[in-house]
mmCIF file of C-alpha atoms in Angstrom:
data_model
loop_
_atom_site.group_PDB
_atom_site.id
_atom_site.type_symbol
_atom_site.label_atom_id
_atom_site.label_comp_id
_atom_site.label_asym_id
_atom_site.label_seq_id
_atom_site.Cartn_x
_atom_site.Cartn_y
_atom_site.Cartn_z
ATOM 1 C CA MET A 56 15.481 38.600 -6.029
ATOM 2 C CA ALA A 57 12.630 40.190 -4.070
ATOM 3 C CA ASN A 58 12.867 40.532 -0.319
ATOM 4 C CA LEU A 59 9.869 38.366 0.559
ATOM 5 C CA ASP A 60 8.760 37.048 3.927
ATOM 6 C CA ILE A 61 8.791 33.339 3.052
ATOM 7 C CA ARG A 62 7.454 30.942 5.663
ATOM 8 C CA ILE A 63 8.245 27.223 5.393
ATOM 9 C CA ARG A 64 6.042 24.826 7.304
ATOM 10 C CA GLU A 65 5.349 21.107 7.454
ATOM 11 C CA ALA A 66 2.070 20.157 5.776
ATOM 12 C CA ASP A 67 -0.778 18.730 7.806
ATOM 13 C CA VAL A 68 -3.871 16.717 6.940
ATOM 14 C CA ALA A 69 -5.866 19.878 6.186
ATOM 15 C CA ASP A 70 -3.447 20.529 3.279
ATOM 16 C CA LEU A 71 -4.201 17.329 1.338
ATOM 17 C CA GLU A 72 -6.134 18.959 -1.528
ATOM 18 C CA LEU A 73 -3.503 21.726 -1.776
ATOM 19 C CA ILE A 74 -0.717 19.149 -2.014
ATOM 20 C CA VAL A 75 -2.574 17.200 -4.712
ATOM 21 C CA ASP A 76 -3.031 20.477 -6.601
ATOM 22 C CA PHE A 77 0.723 21.203 -6.361
ATOM 23 C CA ILE A 78 1.527 17.665 -7.554
ATOM 24 C CA SER A 79 -0.834 18.227 -10.481
ATOM 25 C CA GLN A 80 0.829 21.562 -11.333
ATOM 26 C CA LYS A 81 4.271 19.941 -11.180
ATOM 27 C CA SER A 82 3.173 17.049 -13.394
ATOM 28 C CA GLU A 83 1.944 19.567 -15.949
ATOM 29 C CA PHE A 84 5.243 21.495 -15.732
ATOM 30 C CA ASP A 85 7.163 18.224 -16.221
ATOM 31 C CA GLY A 86 5.002 17.226 -19.194
ATOM 32 C CA SER A 87 3.741 14.125 -17.410
ATOM 33 C CA LYS A 88 0.132 15.078 -16.666
ATOM 34 C CA ASN A 89 -0.979 11.835 -18.358
ATOM 35 C CA LEU A 90 0.783 9.840 -15.607
ATOM 36 C CA LEU A 91 -0.907 11.677 -12.716
ATOM 37 C CA ALA A 92 -2.684 9.254 -10.381
ATOM 38 C CA ALA A 93 -2.413 11.262 -7.141
ATOM 39 C CA THR A 94 -5.547 11.712 -5.055
ATOM 40 C CA ALA A 95 -6.105 13.120 -1.590
ATOM 41 C CA ASP A 96 -7.066 9.640 -0.324
ATOM 42 C CA LYS A 97 -3.938 7.982 -1.710
ATOM 43 C CA LEU A 98 -1.749 10.794 -0.403
ATOM 44 C CA GLN A 99 -3.281 10.615 3.067
ATOM 45 C CA GLN A 100 -2.370 6.918 3.288
ATOM 46 C CA THR A 101 1.328 7.648 2.751
ATOM 47 C CA LEU A 102 1.813 11.162 4.062
ATOM 48 C CA PHE A 103 -0.041 10.738 7.333
ATOM 49 C CA PHE A 104 0.786 7.086 7.929
ATOM 50 C CA GLN A 105 2.660 6.342 11.177
ATOM 51 C CA PRO A 106 5.528 6.666 10.652
ATOM 52 C CA PRO A 107 4.993 8.796 7.555
ATOM 53 C CA LEU A 108 6.492 7.398 4.352
ATOM 54 C CA VAL A 109 6.935 10.891 2.929
ATOM 55 C CA ARG A 110 6.874 14.441 4.232
ATOM 56 C CA VAL A 111 5.786 17.663 2.591
ATOM 57 C CA LEU A 112 6.957 21.210 3.191
ATOM 58 C CA LEU A 113 4.881 24.158 2.048
ATOM 59 C CA ALA A 114 6.345 27.558 1.222
ATOM 60 C CA GLU A 115 4.002 30.437 1.991
ATOM 61 C CA VAL A 116 4.127 34.114 1.109
ATOM 62 C CA ALA A 117 1.497 36.393 2.659
ATOM 63 C CA GLU A 118 -0.188 33.266 4.105
ATOM 64 C CA LYS A 119 -0.657 31.759 0.612
ATOM 65 C CA ALA A 120 1.093 28.536 -0.389
ATOM 66 C CA VAL A 121 3.272 29.181 -3.459
ATOM 67 C CA GLY A 122 5.499 26.099 -3.515
ATOM 68 C CA PHE A 123 6.150 22.700 -2.013
ATOM 69 C CA ALA A 124 8.770 20.037 -1.471
ATOM 70 C CA LEU A 125 7.974 16.331 -1.066
ATOM 71 C CA PHE A 126 10.779 14.229 0.398
ATOM 72 C CA TYR A 127 11.630 11.081 2.301
ATOM 73 C CA SER A 128 14.539 9.291 3.921
ATOM 74 C CA SER A 129 16.812 6.991 1.984
ATOM 75 C CA TYR A 130 20.069 5.305 2.898
ATOM 76 C CA SER A 131 23.580 5.058 1.504
ATOM 77 C CA SER A 132 25.453 1.831 2.142
ATOM 78 C CA LEU A 133 28.644 3.544 0.949
ATOM 79 C CA LEU A 134 28.319 6.315 3.511
ATOM 80 C CA THR A 135 26.515 4.121 6.051
ATOM 81 C CA GLN A 136 24.301 7.109 6.725
ATOM 82 C CA PRO A 137 20.742 8.142 6.081
ATOM 83 C CA CYS A 138 20.133 10.430 3.127
ATOM 84 C CA LEU A 139 17.337 12.748 2.115
ATOM 85 C CA TRP A 140 15.627 12.099 -1.223
ATOM 86 C CA LEU A 141 13.819 15.115 -2.654
ATOM 87 C CA ASP A 142 11.099 13.705 -4.873
ATOM 88 C CA ASP A 143 9.375 16.969 -5.810
ATOM 89 C CA LEU A 144 10.302 20.638 -5.593
ATOM 90 C CA PHE A 145 7.897 23.037 -7.248
ATOM 91 C CA VAL A 146 7.343 26.784 -7.099
ATOM 92 C CA GLN A 147 4.477 28.443 -8.932
ATOM 93 C CA ALA A 148 5.623 30.411 -11.984
ATOM 94 C CA PRO A 149 4.968 33.966 -10.688
ATOM 95 C CA MET A 150 7.112 33.248 -7.608
ATOM 96 C CA ARG A 151 10.124 31.683 -9.349
ATOM 97 C CA GLY A 152 13.363 33.600 -8.986
ATOM 98 C CA MET A 153 12.157 35.232 -5.770
ATOM 99 C CA GLY A 154 13.892 32.970 -3.242
ATOM 100 C CA VAL A 155 11.083 30.477 -2.605
ATOM 101 C CA GLY A 156 12.927 27.454 -4.042
ATOM 102 C CA THR A 157 16.082 28.477 -2.212
ATOM 103 C CA ALA A 158 14.151 28.754 1.063
ATOM 104 C CA LEU A 159 12.731 25.256 0.572
ATOM 105 C CA LEU A 160 16.174 23.779 -0.197
ATOM 106 C CA LYS A 161 17.740 25.522 2.809
ATOM 107 C CA TYR A 162 15.010 24.142 5.068
ATOM 108 C CA LEU A 163 15.601 20.667 3.623
ATOM 109 C CA ALA A 164 19.345 21.063 4.233
ATOM 110 C CA GLN A 165 18.599 21.910 7.866
ATOM 111 C CA ILE A 166 16.519 18.735 8.168
ATOM 112 C CA ALA A 167 19.302 16.716 6.504
ATOM 113 C CA GLU A 168 21.906 18.201 8.840
ATOM 114 C CA SER A 169 19.824 17.623 11.973
ATOM 115 C CA THR A 170 19.206 13.972 11.035
ATOM 116 C CA ASN A 171 22.865 13.245 10.142
ATOM 117 C CA CYS A 172 22.169 12.729 6.433
ATOM 118 C CA GLY A 173 25.244 12.075 4.341
ATOM 119 C CA ARG A 174 23.693 13.691 1.282
ATOM 120 C CA MET A 175 20.596 15.098 -0.354
ATOM 121 C CA GLU A 176 19.652 13.790 -3.789
ATOM 122 C CA TRP A 177 17.010 14.340 -6.460
ATOM 123 C CA THR A 178 16.524 14.161 -10.179
ATOM 124 C CA VAL A 179 16.086 16.988 -12.660
ATOM 125 C CA ASN A 180 14.837 16.688 -16.211
ATOM 126 C CA THR A 181 17.712 17.269 -18.660
ATOM 127 C CA ALA A 182 15.447 19.617 -20.638
ATOM 128 C CA ASN A 183 14.881 21.819 -17.574
ATOM 129 C CA ALA A 184 17.804 24.216 -18.108
ATOM 130 C CA PRO A 185 16.507 26.829 -15.613
ATOM 131 C CA GLY A 186 16.110 24.098 -12.980
ATOM 132 C CA ILE A 187 19.609 22.763 -13.608
ATOM 133 C CA ALA A 188 21.077 26.268 -13.352
ATOM 134 C CA PHE A 189 19.140 26.887 -10.119
ATOM 135 C CA TYR A 190 20.366 23.643 -8.534
ATOM 136 C CA GLU A 191 23.965 24.281 -9.589
ATOM 137 C CA LYS A 192 23.739 27.766 -8.052
ATOM 138 C CA GLN A 193 22.734 26.081 -4.784
ATOM 139 C CA GLY A 194 25.881 23.930 -4.899
ATOM 140 C CA ALA A 195 24.437 20.782 -6.485
ATOM 141 C CA ARG A 196 26.579 18.662 -8.782
ATOM 142 C CA ILE A 197 24.709 17.275 -11.777
ATOM 143 C CA LEU A 198 25.958 13.697 -12.098
ATOM 144 C CA GLU A 199 26.436 12.771 -15.741
ATOM 145 C CA ASN A 200 27.560 9.216 -15.099
ATOM 146 C CA ILE A 201 24.429 8.102 -13.206
ATOM 147 C CA ARG A 202 21.113 7.342 -14.871
ATOM 148 C CA VAL A 203 17.746 6.744 -13.258
ATOM 149 C CA CYS A 204 16.478 3.195 -13.670
ATOM 150 C CA ARG A 205 12.744 2.665 -13.405
ATOM 151 C CA ILE A 206 10.453 -0.320 -13.392
ATOM 152 C CA ASP A 207 6.769 0.458 -12.999
ATOM 153 C CA GLY A 208 3.278 -0.783 -13.749
ATOM 154 C CA ASN A 209 3.113 -4.153 -15.490
ATOM 155 C CA ALA A 210 6.892 -4.438 -15.525
ATOM 156 C CA ILE A 211 6.833 -4.769 -11.707
ATOM 157 C CA ASN A 212 4.260 -7.556 -11.968
ATOM 158 C CA LEU A 213 6.278 -9.335 -14.649
ATOM 159 C CA LEU A 214 9.510 -9.098 -12.687
ATOM 160 C CA ALA A 215 7.719 -10.297 -9.545
ATOM 161 C CA GLY A 216 6.556 -13.337 -11.499
ATOM 162 C CA LYS A 217 2.856 -12.418 -11.540
#
């Protein structure tokens, strides 16, 4: 791992296009580019809403953004504590394996600790072996007995009775 000067900072409104670009890069990495609906306008409504629904961290090396993390608060009734849900973690290919993802996760852990979160959670694609190995190296347990359930699009309307 290179000895880089990695700076983590909270995104601001001037970063909207950069964040959309990172979301686009991540969707391509995940093989879900066809599902991408993110725009700067839509993101501004959720990211810079008061209170914000989501937060974004940017990882910078030599004053250039090379990765991001998008996260929000969740809650565990079992723990009766807030939790941190990491929705996106992405590092550009040339910077992977250089400590950028680790720096983002450590920063997130500091946020979780300072806000009394009982846990941090996220999903990882089962085909993403390097990602799984990276997360396990950071101390994450990959839960085999839990599956993501998703209802979206027309299925939400149908379930809502529309």
